[in-house]
């Protein structure tokens, strides 16, 4: 025996087999690619960079400096000390003598290492503050991702239910037209009174209103989904009607991302399937 949702799927699959189906997973991926989630990821990257800078203050800094210049004076001259040692010292010719302003190249180099031994806890305090911001940024990003996915699932399931309702309303309308045609034929044959025609016409009007209301609901659900996801797709795109199966709905609503609104949409999807099954039992 088919389940109610299985009966609905069998009857609706023919209309969607050749259509472009937009799956729930694709909608979730589009939602997670939104600017809001991208901004949260950028905030995490910024706090990670700040944390690296704060931690670098604890590491020793080694530097190498070199210099070179050309200037007059300072020529190296070999001299002998009183104890017989020979040394090189810088010397300059007196002003006015030859070579006093002869340019001579000079160069030098310096290697140094610097480290904070004790700064009264300022570095540790800055590191703890940045670590707190980094953890907070990651928590906010996870919460945002969950909210985005939850909202996308709620909107997608609402769109799926709205599409199924349009299909059901159109089938009701087609059944109403057949009933009205049967009434007209019965009146022509004399087997039914003409008063039945008014009731049939009223039924047709009511069914037209039902279809119009269902289509308006579908448009509203589609627009709401596009606003949540932050993207648009072709008019021919249709929802994945397999979500109307009870098992699929259960898989889509995992506990970490469940919400009352999502559960209500799941209940609505099940109700649509059951009502259609009762009518075609």
PDB file of C-alpha atoms in Angstrom, residues 25-254:
ATOM      1  CA  UNK A  25      21.170  21.193  -1.055  1.00  0.00           C
ATOM      2  CA  UNK A  26      21.668  23.711  -3.860  1.00  0.00           C
ATOM      3  CA  UNK A  27      19.578  26.276  -2.009  1.00  0.00           C
ATOM      4  CA  UNK A  28      21.625  25.749   1.159  1.00  0.00           C
ATOM      5  CA  UNK A  29      24.860  26.256  -0.786  1.00  0.00           C
ATOM      6  CA  UNK A  30      23.518  29.462  -2.322  1.00  0.00           C
ATOM      7  CA  UNK A  31      22.510  30.708   1.128  1.00  0.00           C
ATOM      8  CA  UNK A  32      25.940  29.940   2.587  1.00  0.00           C
ATOM      9  CA  UNK A  33      27.559  31.903  -0.263  1.00  0.00           C
ATOM     10  CA  UNK A  34      25.735  35.072   0.778  1.00  0.00           C
ATOM     11  CA  UNK A  35      27.526  38.304   1.703  1.00  0.00           C
ATOM     12  CA  UNK A  36      26.589  37.929   5.371  1.00  0.00           C
ATOM     13  CA  UNK A  37      28.393  34.598   5.702  1.00  0.00           C
ATOM     14  CA  UNK A  38      31.328  35.944   3.675  1.00  0.00           C
ATOM     15  CA  UNK A  39      31.594  38.902   6.042  1.00  0.00           C
ATOM     16  CA  UNK A  40      31.665  36.577   9.045  1.00  0.00           C
ATOM     17  CA  UNK A  41      34.486  34.559   7.455  1.00  0.00           C
ATOM     18  CA  UNK A  42      36.420  37.765   6.751  1.00  0.00           C
ATOM     19  CA  UNK A  43      36.029  38.753  10.409  1.00  0.00           C
ATOM     20  CA  UNK A  44      37.521  35.407  11.466  1.00  0.00           C
ATOM     21  CA  UNK A  45      40.492  35.932   9.135  1.00  0.00           C
ATOM     22  CA  UNK A  46      41.033  39.418  10.570  1.00  0.00           C
ATOM     23  CA  UNK A  47      40.974  38.233  14.185  1.00  0.00           C
ATOM     24  CA  UNK A  48      43.375  35.391  13.322  1.00  0.00           C
ATOM     25  CA  UNK A  49      45.772  37.929  11.822  1.00  0.00           C
ATOM     26  CA  UNK A  50      45.458  40.165  14.900  1.00  0.00           C
ATOM     27  CA  UNK A  51      46.160  37.178  17.136  1.00  0.00           C
ATOM     28  CA  UNK A  52      49.294  36.318  15.179  1.00  0.00           C
ATOM     29  CA  UNK A  53      50.518  39.902  15.536  1.00  0.00           C
ATOM     30  CA  UNK A  54      49.824  39.904  19.284  1.00  0.00           C
ATOM     31  CA  UNK A  55      51.679  36.608  19.796  1.00  0.00           C
ATOM     32  CA  UNK A  56      54.643  37.805  17.748  1.00  0.00           C
ATOM     33  CA  UNK A  57      55.435  40.355  20.498  1.00  0.00           C
ATOM     34  CA  UNK A  58      56.574  37.448  22.673  1.00  0.00           C
ATOM     35  CA  UNK A  59      59.113  36.218  20.152  1.00  0.00           C
ATOM     36  CA  UNK A  60      62.641  37.652  19.990  1.00  0.00           C
ATOM     37  CA  UNK A  61      63.335  39.980  17.096  1.00  0.00           C
ATOM     38  CA  UNK A  62      66.610  39.478  15.254  1.00  0.00           C
ATOM     39  CA  UNK A  63      67.718  42.225  12.907  1.00  0.00           C
ATOM     40  CA  UNK A  64      70.672  42.746  10.589  1.00  0.00           C
ATOM     41  CA  UNK A  65      71.644  46.283   9.600  1.00  0.00           C
ATOM     42  CA  UNK A  66      74.357  47.230   7.102  1.00  0.00           C
ATOM     43  CA  UNK A  67      75.475  50.596   5.812  1.00  0.00           C
ATOM     44  CA  UNK A  68      77.928  51.982   3.287  1.00  0.00           C
ATOM     45  CA  UNK A  69      79.056  55.508   2.497  1.00  0.00           C
ATOM     46  CA  UNK A  70      81.726  57.563   0.776  1.00  0.00           C
ATOM     47  CA  UNK A  71      83.234  60.512   2.692  1.00  0.00           C
ATOM     48  CA  UNK A  72      86.559  62.379   2.932  1.00  0.00           C
ATOM     49  CA  UNK A  73      88.909  61.713   5.820  1.00  0.00           C
ATOM     50  CA  UNK A  74      89.106  58.732   8.058  1.00  0.00           C
ATOM     51  CA  UNK A  75      91.869  56.955   6.137  1.00  0.00           C
ATOM     52  CA  UNK A  76      93.283  53.902   7.926  1.00  0.00           C
ATOM     53  CA  UNK A  77      96.870  54.427   9.033  1.00  0.00           C
ATOM     54  CA  UNK A  78      99.122  51.770  10.524  1.00  0.00           C
ATOM     55  CA  UNK A  79     100.826  52.919  13.736  1.00  0.00           C
ATOM     56  CA  UNK A  80     103.057  51.191  16.228  1.00  0.00           C
ATOM     57  CA  UNK A  81     102.443  51.435  19.983  1.00  0.00           C
ATOM     58  CA  UNK A  82     105.143  51.894  22.573  1.00  0.00           C
ATOM     59  CA  UNK A  83     105.066  48.179  23.374  1.00  0.00           C
ATOM     60  CA  UNK A  84     105.604  47.243  19.723  1.00  0.00           C
ATOM     61  CA  UNK A  85     102.049  46.381  18.698  1.00  0.00           C
ATOM     62  CA  UNK A  86     100.818  47.485  15.278  1.00  0.00           C
ATOM     63  CA  UNK A  87      97.298  48.894  14.990  1.00  0.00           C
ATOM     64  CA  UNK A  88      95.112  50.394  12.270  1.00  0.00           C
ATOM     65  CA  UNK A  89      93.574  53.713  13.215  1.00  0.00           C
ATOM     66  CA  UNK A  90      91.632  56.303  11.288  1.00  0.00           C
ATOM     67  CA  UNK A  91      93.468  59.459  10.461  1.00  0.00           C
ATOM     68  CA  UNK A  92      93.003  62.545   8.305  1.00  0.00           C
ATOM     69  CA  UNK A  93      95.435  64.828   6.613  1.00  0.00           C
ATOM     70  CA  UNK A  94      95.512  68.352   7.990  1.00  0.00           C
ATOM     71  CA  UNK A  95      93.490  70.892   6.096  1.00  0.00           C
ATOM     72  CA  UNK A  96      95.397  72.378   3.253  1.00  0.00           C
ATOM     73  CA  UNK A  97      97.501  69.312   2.598  1.00  0.00           C
ATOM     74  CA  UNK A  98      97.062  67.065  -0.401  1.00  0.00           C
ATOM     75  CA  UNK A  99      94.508  64.299   0.172  1.00  0.00           C
ATOM     76  CA  UNK A 100      92.642  66.078   2.978  1.00  0.00           C
ATOM     77  CA  UNK A 101      89.382  65.836   1.018  1.00  0.00           C
ATOM     78  CA  UNK A 102      89.984  62.611  -0.841  1.00  0.00           C
ATOM     79  CA  UNK A 103      86.733  60.564  -0.624  1.00  0.00           C
ATOM     80  CA  UNK A 104      87.120  57.166   0.978  1.00  0.00           C
ATOM     81  CA  UNK A 105      84.508  54.342   1.051  1.00  0.00           C
ATOM     82  CA  UNK A 106      83.173  53.207   4.417  1.00  0.00           C
ATOM     83  CA  UNK A 107      80.925  50.288   5.378  1.00  0.00           C
ATOM     84  CA  UNK A 108      79.592  48.643   8.474  1.00  0.00           C
ATOM     85  CA  UNK A 109      77.241  45.940   9.736  1.00  0.00           C
ATOM     86  CA  UNK A 110      75.270  45.201  12.910  1.00  0.00           C
ATOM     87  CA  UNK A 111      73.369  42.118  14.085  1.00  0.00           C
ATOM     88  CA  UNK A 112      71.029  42.627  17.048  1.00  0.00           C
ATOM     89  CA  UNK A 113      68.383  40.631  18.948  1.00  0.00           C
ATOM     90  CA  UNK A 114      65.614  42.182  21.024  1.00  0.00           C
ATOM     91  CA  UNK A 115      63.069  40.489  23.284  1.00  0.00           C
ATOM     92  CA  UNK A 116      60.636  41.622  25.983  1.00  0.00           C
ATOM     93  CA  UNK A 117      61.655  39.932  29.210  1.00  0.00           C
ATOM     94  CA  UNK A 118      58.931  41.487  31.346  1.00  0.00           C
ATOM     95  CA  UNK A 119      56.261  44.045  30.395  1.00  0.00           C
ATOM     96  CA  UNK A 120      53.944  43.789  33.425  1.00  0.00           C
ATOM     97  CA  UNK A 121      51.511  41.460  31.610  1.00  0.00           C
ATOM     98  CA  UNK A 122      50.606  43.873  28.806  1.00  0.00           C
ATOM     99  CA  UNK A 123      51.464  41.384  26.038  1.00  0.00           C
ATOM    100  CA  UNK A 124      49.628  38.531  27.760  1.00  0.00           C
ATOM    101  CA  UNK A 125      46.599  40.746  28.254  1.00  0.00           C
ATOM    102  CA  UNK A 126      46.523  41.746  24.585  1.00  0.00           C
ATOM    103  CA  UNK A 127      46.835  38.094  23.521  1.00  0.00           C
ATOM    104  CA  UNK A 128      43.955  37.018  25.785  1.00  0.00           C
ATOM    105  CA  UNK A 129      41.773  39.840  24.471  1.00  0.00           C
ATOM    106  CA  UNK A 130      42.427  38.921  20.828  1.00  0.00           C
ATOM    107  CA  UNK A 131      41.904  35.212  21.576  1.00  0.00           C
ATOM    108  CA  UNK A 132      38.506  36.084  23.062  1.00  0.00           C
ATOM    109  CA  UNK A 133      37.598  38.062  19.937  1.00  0.00           C
ATOM    110  CA  UNK A 134      38.722  35.157  17.736  1.00  0.00           C
ATOM    111  CA  UNK A 135      36.571  32.658  19.642  1.00  0.00           C
ATOM    112  CA  UNK A 136      33.650  35.058  19.568  1.00  0.00           C
ATOM    113  CA  UNK A 137      34.026  35.543  15.799  1.00  0.00           C
ATOM    114  CA  UNK A 138      33.985  31.785  15.216  1.00  0.00           C
ATOM    115  CA  UNK A 139      30.937  31.335  17.441  1.00  0.00           C
ATOM    116  CA  UNK A 140      29.106  34.110  15.607  1.00  0.00           C
ATOM    117  CA  UNK A 141      30.019  32.591  12.240  1.00  0.00           C
ATOM    118  CA  UNK A 142      28.710  29.157  13.262  1.00  0.00           C
ATOM    119  CA  UNK A 143      25.493  30.663  14.622  1.00  0.00           C
ATOM    120  CA  UNK A 144      25.048  32.700  11.441  1.00  0.00           C
ATOM    121  CA  UNK A 145      25.564  29.639   9.245  1.00  0.00           C
ATOM    122  CA  UNK A 146      22.983  27.692  11.246  1.00  0.00           C
ATOM    123  CA  UNK A 147      20.468  30.548  11.049  1.00  0.00           C
ATOM    124  CA  UNK A 148      21.036  30.944   7.313  1.00  0.00           C
ATOM    125  CA  UNK A 149      20.596  27.232   6.643  1.00  0.00           C
ATOM    126  CA  UNK A 150      17.557  27.032   8.913  1.00  0.00           C
ATOM    127  CA  UNK A 151      15.895  29.999   7.200  1.00  0.00           C
ATOM    128  CA  UNK A 152      16.701  28.560   3.770  1.00  0.00           C
ATOM    129  CA  UNK A 153      15.160  25.217   4.711  1.00  0.00           C
ATOM    130  CA  UNK A 154      12.027  26.870   6.076  1.00  0.00           C
ATOM    131  CA  UNK A 155      11.598  28.961   2.926  1.00  0.00           C
ATOM    132  CA  UNK A 156      12.373  26.050   0.601  1.00  0.00           C
ATOM    133  CA  UNK A 157       9.885  23.717   2.259  1.00  0.00           C
ATOM    134  CA  UNK A 158       7.263  26.478   2.182  1.00  0.00           C
ATOM    135  CA  UNK A 159       7.929  26.869  -1.552  1.00  0.00           C
ATOM    136  CA  UNK A 160       7.597  23.106  -2.051  1.00  0.00           C
ATOM    137  CA  UNK A 161       4.295  23.007  -0.160  1.00  0.00           C
ATOM    138  CA  UNK A 162       2.995  26.003  -2.121  1.00  0.00           C
ATOM    139  CA  UNK A 163       3.876  24.324  -5.417  1.00  0.00           C
ATOM    140  CA  UNK A 164       2.079  21.124  -4.386  1.00  0.00           C
ATOM    141  CA  UNK A 165      -0.971  23.145  -3.391  1.00  0.00           C
ATOM    142  CA  UNK A 166      -1.089  24.762  -6.823  1.00  0.00           C
ATOM    143  CA  UNK A 167      -0.946  21.324  -8.425  1.00  0.00           C
ATOM    144  CA  UNK A 168      -3.762  20.114  -6.199  1.00  0.00           C
ATOM    145  CA  UNK A 169      -5.853  23.220  -6.810  1.00  0.00           C
ATOM    146  CA  UNK A 170      -5.477  22.857 -10.578  1.00  0.00           C
ATOM    147  CA  UNK A 171      -6.518  19.219 -10.354  1.00  0.00           C
ATOM    148  CA  UNK A 172      -9.547  20.228  -8.282  1.00  0.00           C
ATOM    149  CA  UNK A 173     -10.381  22.794 -10.944  1.00  0.00           C
ATOM    150  CA  UNK A 174     -10.111  20.193 -13.707  1.00  0.00           C
ATOM    151  CA  UNK A 175     -12.369  17.844 -11.735  1.00  0.00           C
ATOM    152  CA  UNK A 176     -14.850  20.687 -11.276  1.00  0.00           C
ATOM    153  CA  UNK A 177     -14.926  21.351 -14.997  1.00  0.00           C
ATOM    154  CA  UNK A 178     -15.613  17.691 -15.665  1.00  0.00           C
ATOM    155  CA  UNK A 179     -18.443  17.733 -13.128  1.00  0.00           C
ATOM    156  CA  UNK A 180     -19.906  20.859 -14.723  1.00  0.00           C
ATOM    157  CA  UNK A 181     -19.701  19.244 -18.163  1.00  0.00           C
ATOM    158  CA  UNK A 182     -21.485  16.191 -16.784  1.00  0.00           C
ATOM    159  CA  UNK A 183     -24.219  18.416 -15.342  1.00  0.00           C
ATOM    160  CA  UNK A 184     -24.653  20.194 -18.675  1.00  0.00           C
ATOM    161  CA  UNK A 185     -24.865  16.843 -20.438  1.00  0.00           C
ATOM    162  CA  UNK A 186     -27.375  15.573 -17.895  1.00  0.00           C
ATOM    163  CA  UNK A 187     -29.550  18.664 -18.349  1.00  0.00           C
ATOM    164  CA  UNK A 188     -29.418  18.235 -22.126  1.00  0.00           C
ATOM    165  CA  UNK A 189     -30.528  14.636 -21.737  1.00  0.00           C
ATOM    166  CA  UNK A 190     -33.242  15.636 -19.306  1.00  0.00           C
ATOM    167  CA  UNK A 191     -31.841  13.489 -16.525  1.00  0.00           C
ATOM    168  CA  UNK A 192     -30.912  16.462 -14.311  1.00  0.00           C
ATOM    169  CA  UNK A 193     -32.733  19.663 -13.404  1.00  0.00           C
ATOM    170  CA  UNK A 194     -31.455  23.024 -14.673  1.00  0.00           C
ATOM    171  CA  UNK A 195     -31.015  24.159 -11.057  1.00  0.00           C
ATOM    172  CA  UNK A 196     -27.956  21.913 -10.845  1.00  0.00           C
ATOM    173  CA  UNK A 197     -26.216  24.106 -13.418  1.00  0.00           C
ATOM    174  CA  UNK A 198     -26.076  27.089 -11.049  1.00  0.00           C
ATOM    175  CA  UNK A 199     -24.460  24.975  -8.351  1.00  0.00           C
ATOM    176  CA  UNK A 200     -21.929  23.637 -10.876  1.00  0.00           C
ATOM    177  CA  UNK A 201     -21.062  27.170 -12.057  1.00  0.00           C
ATOM    178  CA  UNK A 202     -20.624  28.332  -8.463  1.00  0.00           C
ATOM    179  CA  UNK A 203     -18.358  25.384  -7.836  1.00  0.00           C
ATOM    180  CA  UNK A 204     -16.266  26.346 -10.873  1.00  0.00           C
ATOM    181  CA  UNK A 205     -15.917  29.931  -9.607  1.00  0.00           C
ATOM    182  CA  UNK A 206     -14.874  28.726  -6.170  1.00  0.00           C
ATOM    183  CA  UNK A 207     -12.272  26.429  -7.701  1.00  0.00           C
ATOM    184  CA  UNK A 208     -10.915  29.269  -9.874  1.00  0.00           C
ATOM    185  CA  UNK A 209     -10.497  31.349  -6.731  1.00  0.00           C
ATOM    186  CA  UNK A 210      -8.743  28.430  -5.064  1.00  0.00           C
ATOM    187  CA  UNK A 211      -6.290  28.183  -7.965  1.00  0.00           C
ATOM    188  CA  UNK A 212      -5.653  31.946  -7.963  1.00  0.00           C
ATOM    189  CA  UNK A 213      -5.026  31.930  -4.219  1.00  0.00           C
ATOM    190  CA  UNK A 214      -2.679  28.946  -4.506  1.00  0.00           C
ATOM    191  CA  UNK A 215      -0.709  30.606  -7.329  1.00  0.00           C
ATOM    192  CA  UNK A 216      -0.418  33.818  -5.323  1.00  0.00           C
ATOM    193  CA  UNK A 217       0.870  31.784  -2.402  1.00  0.00           C
ATOM    194  CA  UNK A 218       3.416  30.120  -4.686  1.00  0.00           C
ATOM    195  CA  UNK A 219       4.675  33.481  -5.959  1.00  0.00           C
ATOM    196  CA  UNK A 220       4.948  34.769  -2.412  1.00  0.00           C
ATOM    197  CA  UNK A 221       6.843  31.649  -1.280  1.00  0.00           C
ATOM    198  CA  UNK A 222       9.244  31.890  -4.224  1.00  0.00           C
ATOM    199  CA  UNK A 223       9.985  35.565  -3.567  1.00  0.00           C
ATOM    200  CA  UNK A 224      10.507  34.854   0.131  1.00  0.00           C
ATOM    201  CA  UNK A 225      12.965  32.068  -0.719  1.00  0.00           C
ATOM    202  CA  UNK A 226      14.913  34.300  -3.098  1.00  0.00           C
ATOM    203  CA  UNK A 227      15.138  36.987  -0.420  1.00  0.00           C
ATOM    204  CA  UNK A 228      16.411  34.510   2.158  1.00  0.00           C
ATOM    205  CA  UNK A 229      18.978  32.981  -0.191  1.00  0.00           C
ATOM    206  CA  UNK A 230      19.965  36.241  -1.841  1.00  0.00           C
ATOM    207  CA  UNK A 231      19.817  34.761  -5.346  1.00  0.00           C
ATOM    208  CA  UNK A 232      17.384  34.259  -8.183  1.00  0.00           C
ATOM    209  CA  UNK A 233      16.903  31.427 -10.671  1.00  0.00           C
ATOM    210  CA  UNK A 234      14.969  30.728 -13.842  1.00  0.00           C
ATOM    211  CA  UNK A 235      11.187  30.752 -13.848  1.00  0.00           C
ATOM    212  CA  UNK A 236      11.191  27.116 -14.932  1.00  0.00           C
ATOM    213  CA  UNK A 237      12.928  25.982 -11.737  1.00  0.00           C
ATOM    214  CA  UNK A 238      10.794  23.716  -9.560  1.00  0.00           C
ATOM    215  CA  UNK A 239      11.247  22.398  -6.012  1.00  0.00           C
ATOM    216  CA  UNK A 240      12.278  18.864  -5.239  1.00  0.00           C
ATOM    217  CA  UNK A 241       8.916  17.211  -4.550  1.00  0.00           C
ATOM    218  CA  UNK A 242      10.607  14.197  -2.998  1.00  0.00           C
ATOM    219  CA  UNK A 243      10.779  16.282   0.187  1.00  0.00           C
ATOM    220  CA  UNK A 244       7.047  15.695   0.549  1.00  0.00           C
ATOM    221  CA  UNK A 245       7.885  12.135   1.458  1.00  0.00           C
ATOM    222  CA  UNK A 246       7.774  11.735   5.254  1.00  0.00           C
ATOM    223  CA  UNK A 247      11.213  10.107   5.414  1.00  0.00           C
ATOM    224  CA  UNK A 248      12.797  12.855   3.326  1.00  0.00           C
ATOM    225  CA  UNK A 249      11.254  15.523   5.541  1.00  0.00           C
ATOM    226  CA  UNK A 250      12.692  13.779   8.580  1.00  0.00           C
ATOM    227  CA  UNK A 251      16.153  13.733   6.982  1.00  0.00           C
ATOM    228  CA  UNK A 252      15.931  17.430   6.141  1.00  0.00           C
ATOM    229  CA  UNK A 253      15.081  18.416   9.712  1.00  0.00           C
ATOM    230  CA  UNK A 254      18.053  17.332  11.752  1.00  0.00           C
TER     231      UNK A 254
END
